[in-house]
Coordinates of C-alpha atoms in Angstrom, one line a residue:
M3 CA 1.5 239.8 50.0
K4 CA 0.2 240.8 53.5
S5 CA -2.7 242.6 52.0
R6 CA -3.6 239.6 49.9
L7 CA -3.5 237.3 52.9
L8 CA -5.6 239.8 54.9
L9 CA -8.2 239.9 52.2
F10 CA -8.3 236.1 52.0
A11 CA -8.5 235.8 55.7
V12 CA -11.4 238.3 55.9
S13 CA -13.2 236.4 53.1
L14 CA -12.7 233.1 54.8
L15 CA -13.9 234.4 58.1
Y16 CA -16.9 235.9 56.4
S17 CA -17.8 232.6 54.9
I18 CA -17.4 230.8 58.2
F19 CA -19.5 233.4 59.9
S20 CA -22.2 233.1 57.3
Y21 CA -22.4 229.4 57.5
S22 CA -22.3 229.5 61.4
T23 CA -25.1 232.1 61.4
L24 CA -27.1 230.0 58.9
A25 CA -26.6 226.8 61.0
A26 CA -27.6 228.7 64.2
S27 CA -30.8 230.0 62.4
R28 CA -31.6 226.5 61.2
E29 CA -31.2 225.0 64.7
A30 CA -33.4 227.7 66.2
Q31 CA -36.1 227.0 63.6
T32 CA -36.0 223.2 64.0
K33 CA -34.3 220.9 66.5
P34 CA -35.1 217.4 65.4
N35 CA -34.5 214.5 67.6
S36 CA -32.8 211.3 66.3
N37 CA -36.2 209.6 65.7
E38 CA -37.5 212.5 63.6
L39 CA -34.4 212.4 61.5
E40 CA -34.6 208.6 61.1
D41 CA -38.2 208.8 60.1
T42 CA -37.4 211.4 57.4
F43 CA -34.4 209.4 56.2
R44 CA -36.5 206.2 56.0
A45 CA -39.2 207.9 54.0
L46 CA -36.7 209.3 51.5
Q47 CA -35.0 205.9 51.3
K48 CA -38.2 204.2 50.6
R49 CA -39.2 206.8 48.0
L50 CA -35.9 206.4 46.1
E51 CA -36.2 202.6 46.2
T52 CA -39.7 202.8 44.7
L53 CA -38.6 205.2 42.0
S54 CA -35.7 203.0 41.2
N55 CA -37.9 199.9 40.8
E56 CA -40.3 201.9 38.5
T57 CA -37.7 203.0 35.9
G58 CA -38.3 200.1 33.6
T59 CA -35.4 199.9 31.1
N60 CA -34.1 203.4 31.8
E61 CA -30.8 202.3 33.4
L62 CA -29.4 205.9 33.6
L63 CA -32.4 207.1 35.6
R64 CA -32.1 204.0 37.9
L65 CA -28.5 204.8 38.4
H66 CA -29.4 208.4 39.4
F67 CA -32.0 207.2 42.0
R68 CA -29.5 204.6 43.4
S69 CA -26.8 207.3 43.4
V70 CA -28.9 209.7 45.5
K71 CA -29.9 206.9 47.8
A72 CA -26.2 206.0 48.3
Q73 CA -25.4 209.6 49.3
I74 CA -28.3 209.8 51.7
E75 CA -27.4 206.5 53.3
A76 CA -23.7 207.6 53.7
E77 CA -24.9 210.7 55.5
W78 CA -27.3 208.7 57.7
A79 CA -24.3 206.6 58.8
R80 CA -22.4 209.8 59.8
S81 CA -25.5 211.2 61.5
T82 CA -25.7 208.2 63.9
L83 CA -22.3 209.3 65.3
R84 CA -23.2 213.0 65.7
E85 CA -24.5 214.7 68.8
P86 CA -28.3 215.6 68.7
S87 CA -27.4 219.3 68.5
E88 CA -25.6 218.7 65.2
L89 CA -28.5 217.1 63.4
S90 CA -30.5 220.2 62.4
E91 CA -28.8 220.9 59.1
T92 CA -28.8 217.3 58.0
Y93 CA -32.5 217.0 58.9
E94 CA -33.3 220.1 56.8
L95 CA -31.3 219.0 53.8
I96 CA -32.9 215.5 53.8
S97 CA -36.3 217.1 54.1
T98 CA -35.6 219.4 51.2
I99 CA -34.4 216.5 49.0
Q100 CA -37.4 214.4 50.0
A101 CA -39.7 217.3 48.8
G102 CA -37.9 217.3 45.5
F103 CA -38.5 213.6 44.9
Q104 CA -42.1 214.1 45.6
S105 CA -42.2 216.5 42.6
E106 CA -40.3 216.9 39.3
A107 CA -37.0 215.5 40.6
S108 CA -38.7 212.1 40.3
E109 CA -39.5 212.6 36.6
W110 CA -37.2 211.6 33.7
D111 CA -38.4 214.4 31.5
A112 CA -37.0 216.9 34.0
Y113 CA -33.5 215.6 33.4
L114 CA -34.0 215.0 29.6
D115 CA -35.2 218.6 29.0
G116 CA -32.6 220.2 31.2
R117 CA -34.7 221.4 34.1
R118 CA -32.7 219.2 36.4
S119 CA -29.2 217.6 36.5
L120 CA -28.7 213.9 37.3
L121 CA -26.5 212.8 40.2
M122 CA -24.0 210.0 39.6
S123 CA -22.3 208.2 42.4
Y124 CA -19.3 205.9 42.2
I125 CA -17.0 203.9 44.5
S126 CA -13.5 205.5 44.7
A127 CA -10.7 203.2 43.9
Y128 CA -8.5 205.2 46.2
D129 CA -10.3 204.7 49.5
Q130 CA -13.6 202.8 48.6
S131 CA -15.7 205.8 49.7
V132 CA -18.8 206.8 47.7
Q133 CA -18.3 210.0 45.8
Y134 CA -20.5 211.9 43.4
Y135 CA -20.9 214.4 40.6
F136 CA -23.8 216.1 38.9
L137 CA -24.4 215.4 35.2
G138 CA -26.3 217.6 32.8
L139 CA -27.4 215.9 29.6
P140 CA -26.9 217.6 26.1
K141 CA -29.9 219.1 24.2
D142 CA -31.8 216.4 22.3
W143 CA -29.7 213.8 23.9
D144 CA -29.1 210.6 22.0
P145 CA -27.0 208.0 24.0
A146 CA -25.6 206.6 20.8
K147 CA -24.0 209.9 19.8
T148 CA -20.7 211.5 20.8
Y149 CA -20.7 214.8 22.7
P150 CA -18.2 217.3 24.1
L151 CA -17.4 217.2 27.8
F152 CA -17.6 220.3 30.0
L153 CA -15.9 219.5 33.4
E154 CA -16.6 222.3 35.8
L155 CA -14.9 222.7 39.2
H156 CA -17.0 224.4 41.9
G157 CA -15.8 227.1 44.3
A158 CA -15.6 226.8 48.1
G159 CA -18.8 226.8 50.0
N160 CA -21.0 224.8 52.4
P161 CA -19.0 221.6 52.9
H162 CA -22.0 219.4 54.0
P163 CA -22.1 216.5 51.5
L164 CA -25.9 217.0 51.0
S165 CA -25.9 220.7 50.6
R166 CA -25.4 220.8 46.8
I167 CA -27.7 217.8 46.4
A168 CA -30.5 219.7 48.2
K169 CA -29.9 222.8 46.1
K170 CA -30.0 220.9 42.8
L171 CA -32.7 218.3 43.6
G172 CA -35.0 220.0 46.2
S173 CA -38.5 221.1 45.3
T174 CA -37.1 224.3 43.7
P175 CA -33.5 224.5 42.4
Q176 CA -31.5 227.1 44.3
A177 CA -28.1 228.9 44.0
E178 CA -25.3 227.2 46.0
D179 CA -24.3 228.2 49.5
S180 CA -21.0 229.4 48.0
Q181 CA -19.4 232.8 47.8
G182 CA -19.9 234.3 44.3
Y183 CA -22.8 232.0 43.1
T184 CA -26.1 233.9 42.6
V185 CA -28.2 231.7 40.3
P186 CA -29.5 228.1 40.5
K187 CA -27.8 227.0 37.3
V188 CA -24.5 227.7 35.7
Y189 CA -24.1 228.6 32.0
A190 CA -23.0 225.3 30.6
E191 CA -25.8 223.6 32.5
I192 CA -28.2 225.8 30.7
D193 CA -26.4 225.9 27.3
R194 CA -26.3 222.1 27.1
S195 CA -23.8 221.8 24.3
G196 CA -22.4 218.6 25.7
Y197 CA -22.2 216.6 28.9
W198 CA -21.9 219.0 31.8
V199 CA -20.0 217.4 34.8
Y200 CA -19.7 218.9 38.2
P201 CA -17.9 216.8 40.8
F202 CA -18.2 217.3 44.6
C203 CA -14.6 216.4 45.3
R204 CA -15.1 216.3 49.1
G205 CA -16.2 219.9 49.5
N206 CA -13.5 222.5 50.1
M207 CA -10.2 220.5 49.7
G208 CA -9.0 222.6 46.8
Y209 CA -8.7 219.8 44.3
R210 CA -5.5 218.7 45.9
E211 CA -4.3 215.2 46.9
I212 CA -7.4 213.0 47.4
A213 CA -9.7 215.7 45.9
E214 CA -7.5 215.7 42.8
V215 CA -8.0 211.9 42.6
D216 CA -11.8 212.6 42.8
V217 CA -11.6 214.8 39.7
L218 CA -9.7 212.2 37.7
E219 CA -12.0 209.4 38.9
T220 CA -15.0 211.5 37.8
Y221 CA -13.3 211.9 34.4
D222 CA -12.8 208.1 34.3
H223 CA -16.4 207.4 35.3
I224 CA -18.1 209.7 32.8
H225 CA -16.0 208.1 30.0
K226 CA -17.2 204.7 31.0
L227 CA -20.8 205.7 30.9
F228 CA -20.9 207.8 27.7
S229 CA -19.3 208.4 24.3
I230 CA -17.2 211.6 24.8
D231 CA -15.6 213.4 21.9
P232 CA -11.9 213.1 22.8
N233 CA -11.0 216.3 21.0
R234 CA -13.6 218.5 22.7
R235 CA -13.0 218.1 26.4
Y236 CA -13.0 221.3 28.4
L237 CA -11.9 222.0 32.0
Y238 CA -12.8 225.2 33.9
G239 CA -13.9 226.5 37.2
F240 CA -14.5 229.5 39.5
S241 CA -12.6 230.6 42.6
M242 CA -11.3 227.4 44.3
G243 CA -12.4 225.6 41.1
G244 CA -10.4 228.1 39.0
G245 CA -7.4 227.2 41.1
G246 CA -8.2 223.5 40.6
T247 CA -8.4 224.1 36.9
W248 CA -4.9 225.7 37.0
R249 CA -3.5 222.8 38.9
I250 CA -5.1 219.9 37.1
A251 CA -4.6 221.3 33.6
Q252 CA -0.8 221.3 34.3
R253 CA -0.8 217.7 35.3
T254 CA -3.1 216.4 32.5
P255 CA -2.4 218.7 29.5
D256 CA -3.1 216.2 26.8
R257 CA -6.7 215.7 27.9
W258 CA -8.1 219.1 27.3
A259 CA -8.9 221.1 24.1
A260 CA -8.8 224.2 26.3
A261 CA -9.1 225.4 30.0
C262 CA -10.5 228.5 31.7
S263 CA -10.0 229.8 35.2
F264 CA -12.5 232.3 36.6
A265 CA -11.1 234.3 39.6
P266 CA -8.7 231.5 40.5
S267 CA -7.5 230.9 44.1
V268 CA -3.9 229.6 44.1
H269 CA -2.8 230.6 47.6
R270 CA -1.8 227.0 48.3
D271 CA -0.1 226.5 44.9
E272 CA 3.4 225.5 46.1
N273 CA 5.1 223.1 43.8
T274 CA 3.8 223.7 40.3
R275 CA 6.9 225.6 39.0
Y276 CA 8.1 222.4 37.4
L277 CA 4.8 221.8 35.6
V278 CA 3.7 225.2 34.3
S279 CA 5.5 224.6 31.0
N280 CA 3.0 221.8 30.3
L281 CA 0.4 224.5 29.6
I282 CA 2.2 225.3 26.3
Q283 CA 0.0 222.5 25.0
V284 CA -3.3 224.0 26.3
P285 CA -5.2 227.1 25.2
F286 CA -5.8 228.9 28.5
K287 CA -8.1 231.8 29.6
I288 CA -8.2 233.6 32.9
M289 CA -10.6 236.3 34.1
T290 CA -10.8 238.2 37.4
G291 CA -12.6 241.3 38.6
S292 CA -10.7 244.5 39.5
E293 CA -12.3 244.4 42.9
D294 CA -11.9 240.7 43.5
F295 CA -9.8 239.9 46.7
L296 CA -8.2 237.1 44.5
L297 CA -6.8 239.6 42.0
P298 CA -3.2 239.0 43.2
D299 CA -3.6 235.3 42.3
Y300 CA -4.5 236.4 38.7
H301 CA -1.2 238.3 38.5
K302 CA 0.6 235.4 40.1
I303 CA -0.5 233.0 37.4
L304 CA 0.4 235.3 34.6
G305 CA 3.9 235.7 36.2
K306 CA 4.4 231.9 36.4
L307 CA 3.3 231.4 32.8
E308 CA 5.7 234.1 31.6
A309 CA 8.6 232.7 33.6
A310 CA 7.9 229.2 32.1
G311 CA 7.9 230.5 28.6
V312 CA 4.2 229.8 28.0
P313 CA 2.6 232.2 25.5
K314 CA 0.4 234.8 27.2
P315 CA -3.1 233.5 27.8
D316 CA -6.3 235.1 27.0
A317 CA -6.4 237.3 30.1
R318 CA -8.9 239.9 31.2
I319 CA -9.6 242.0 34.3
I320 CA -13.2 243.1 34.5
P321 CA -13.6 246.7 35.9
G322 CA -15.5 247.0 39.1
L323 CA -16.2 243.3 39.5
P324 CA -15.9 241.7 43.0
H325 CA -15.8 238.0 43.6
H326 CA -18.9 237.1 41.6
Y327 CA -19.5 234.3 39.1
L328 CA -21.7 236.4 36.7
M329 CA -23.7 234.6 34.0
D330 CA -22.4 236.7 31.2
L331 CA -18.8 236.0 32.2
Q332 CA -19.6 232.3 32.4
A333 CA -21.0 232.5 28.9
E334 CA -17.9 234.3 27.6
G335 CA -15.6 231.6 29.1
V336 CA -17.6 228.6 27.9
E337 CA -18.1 230.0 24.4
W338 CA -14.4 230.7 24.3
L339 CA -13.6 227.1 25.2
K340 CA -15.9 225.8 22.5
Q341 CA -13.9 227.3 19.7
F342 CA -11.0 224.8 20.4
T343 CA -10.5 221.2 19.4
R344 CA -7.6 219.1 20.7
K345 CA -4.7 218.3 18.4
R346 CA -1.9 215.9 19.0
P347 CA 1.4 217.9 18.6
D348 CA 4.3 216.4 16.6
A349 CA 6.6 217.6 19.3
F350 CA 6.0 218.3 23.0
V351 CA 7.7 218.4 26.4
F352 CA 5.9 216.9 29.4
T353 CA 6.9 217.1 33.1
T354 CA 5.4 215.2 35.9
D355 CA 5.8 215.2 39.7
D356 CA 4.1 211.9 39.9
D357 CA 2.3 212.5 43.2
L358 CA -0.7 210.2 43.0
P359 CA -0.5 206.9 44.8
E360 CA -0.3 203.7 42.7
S361 CA -3.5 202.4 44.3
S362 CA -5.6 205.2 42.8
R363 CA -4.4 204.9 39.2
T364 CA -6.1 203.7 36.2
K365 CA -5.3 204.7 32.6
R366 CA -7.4 207.9 33.1
T367 CA -6.4 208.7 36.7
S368 CA -2.7 208.8 36.0
V369 CA -0.9 212.1 36.1
N370 CA 2.4 210.8 34.9
E371 CA 1.2 210.2 31.3
C372 CA 0.9 212.5 28.3
W373 CA 0.0 211.5 24.8
G374 CA 0.8 207.9 25.5
V375 CA 4.2 208.6 27.1
T376 CA 4.2 207.4 30.8
L377 CA 7.2 208.4 33.0
K378 CA 8.3 207.0 36.3
R379 CA 10.6 209.4 38.1
I380 CA 13.7 208.5 40.0
H381 CA 12.3 208.6 43.6
P382 CA 13.0 210.3 45.9
E383 CA 16.1 211.8 44.3
A384 CA 14.3 213.6 41.4
R385 CA 11.6 216.2 42.1
F386 CA 10.2 215.6 38.7
A387 CA 10.6 213.5 35.5
R388 CA 10.5 215.2 32.1
A389 CA 10.4 213.9 28.5
K390 CA 11.0 215.9 25.3
V391 CA 9.2 214.0 22.5
S392 CA 9.2 214.5 18.7
R393 CA 7.7 212.4 15.9
E394 CA 8.8 212.6 12.3
N395 CA 8.5 210.0 9.5
Q396 CA 7.9 207.0 11.8
V397 CA 10.9 208.0 14.0
L398 CA 10.1 208.7 17.6
T399 CA 12.8 210.6 19.4
I400 CA 12.7 211.0 23.2
E401 CA 15.0 212.7 25.7
T402 CA 14.4 212.2 29.4
T403 CA 15.4 213.9 32.6
G404 CA 14.8 212.4 36.1
A405 CA 13.0 209.3 34.8
S406 CA 13.8 205.7 35.8
S407 CA 11.5 204.2 33.2
I408 CA 9.3 205.0 30.3
S409 CA 6.3 203.3 28.7
L410 CA 4.8 204.1 25.3
D411 CA 1.3 203.7 24.0
F412 CA 0.8 204.2 20.3
S413 CA -3.0 203.9 20.2
E414 CA -5.7 206.4 19.3
P415 CA -7.1 208.8 20.4
D416 CA -5.1 209.5 23.5
G417 CA -1.8 207.7 22.7
L418 CA 1.0 208.6 20.3
G419 CA -1.2 207.6 17.3
M420 CA 1.6 205.9 15.3
K421 CA 1.0 202.7 13.3
G422 CA 3.3 200.4 11.3
Y423 CA 7.1 200.1 11.4
L424 CA 8.8 202.4 13.9
T425 CA 12.2 203.5 15.0
I426 CA 12.5 204.7 18.6
V427 CA 15.5 206.7 19.7
L428 CA 15.8 207.1 23.5
N429 CA 18.4 209.5 24.9
G430 CA 20.5 209.2 21.8
I431 CA 20.3 205.4 21.5
T432 CA 18.1 203.4 19.0
V433 CA 16.3 201.1 21.4
Y434 CA 13.7 199.7 19.1
Q435 CA 12.9 199.1 15.5
G436 CA 9.8 197.1 14.6
D437 CA 6.0 197.2 14.4
S438 CA 4.0 199.6 16.6
K439 CA 3.0 198.0 20.0
P440 CA 3.0 198.9 23.7
L441 CA 6.6 199.2 24.9
S442 CA 8.5 199.9 28.1
F443 CA 12.1 200.7 28.7
D444 CA 14.3 201.2 31.8
I445 CA 16.5 204.2 31.7

């Protein structure tokens, strides 16, 4: 344990030192005053307004330009409160983005043919902030067609909100300022077998608490924009993103056809012991290098899965590999994911710790729902709520633990998928006989 913490601390200090050195270098190269930054901001703002007005009937491209503009304006608002000595990085990033929109980042064909990925912004229902994600379109994209979803969670890196935007939309795409990333594009962004979605999730928050809400709101937003194949949705990520995959897959097991964690970081993974058994429903793959400082986390995950009775996942240690997100391993993981399609089980057990605030919830941002069964736990007495569910010959049998109420949705594709006359047996008591419809019961 001590050696693992030491390795993590060294890695963290290295990242901080690298970013501090980079920032110092940038400041030495250019120290803009507030007027120079404002001039650059205004020029980019005007350019994006012009591009937005010239898109004609292309609403997706217009949303992209408006989304970038929203992120630039949010950062400009923050910059007005910073000290002049803190403006160098923002100035450089805005200048880089401006250069991109003077070239191919302004062209629809660059997004349609996969040279670039679009940026989509949305207003968070949780705190009304403006959040964003990158969106790669499928090959030969037809908006009327249904495509798979590849939701990828990034690793820790430069936390500046414009850093990834500058890397993706500058004059030349560049690899991220993140440990382990070495190429400008990730595999799914190149492969283009479906919608590739890459949320910012407030930088380095580990996809916990409000950053977890960001993942779920991104999921909700992409479903509102496009037709997603409900049985080919895939969740995966590297490093911090691998840990986020591990965490979120447990809370939303019915959404994913499969999940994959590359070199996951789970050092802050405290309270998932109640939820690990949810992964019985999800094909799961994990890969880490033998020289990766996060190798102990790989073994920690395997131990938790075994203790919860989850079948051993597809697990592999790559000899000699440090903490690198190599393209061939990305390809292995994504191609592995693609072999799976989601299937509703006739029987399942679902556990929730119900830790998202009510204000943030929609149908798709809830973590206390699985296959149409929504639980409300006895709070604060119960640490978790659990339902054991089985369907057989129009009889739905449910046994609960730690729940104060239960709601049932019988719709397709994400509900229980039962039609016609039903019998519902809840904790040994027949509580309903009648036609299929949304139902709720106190327990």
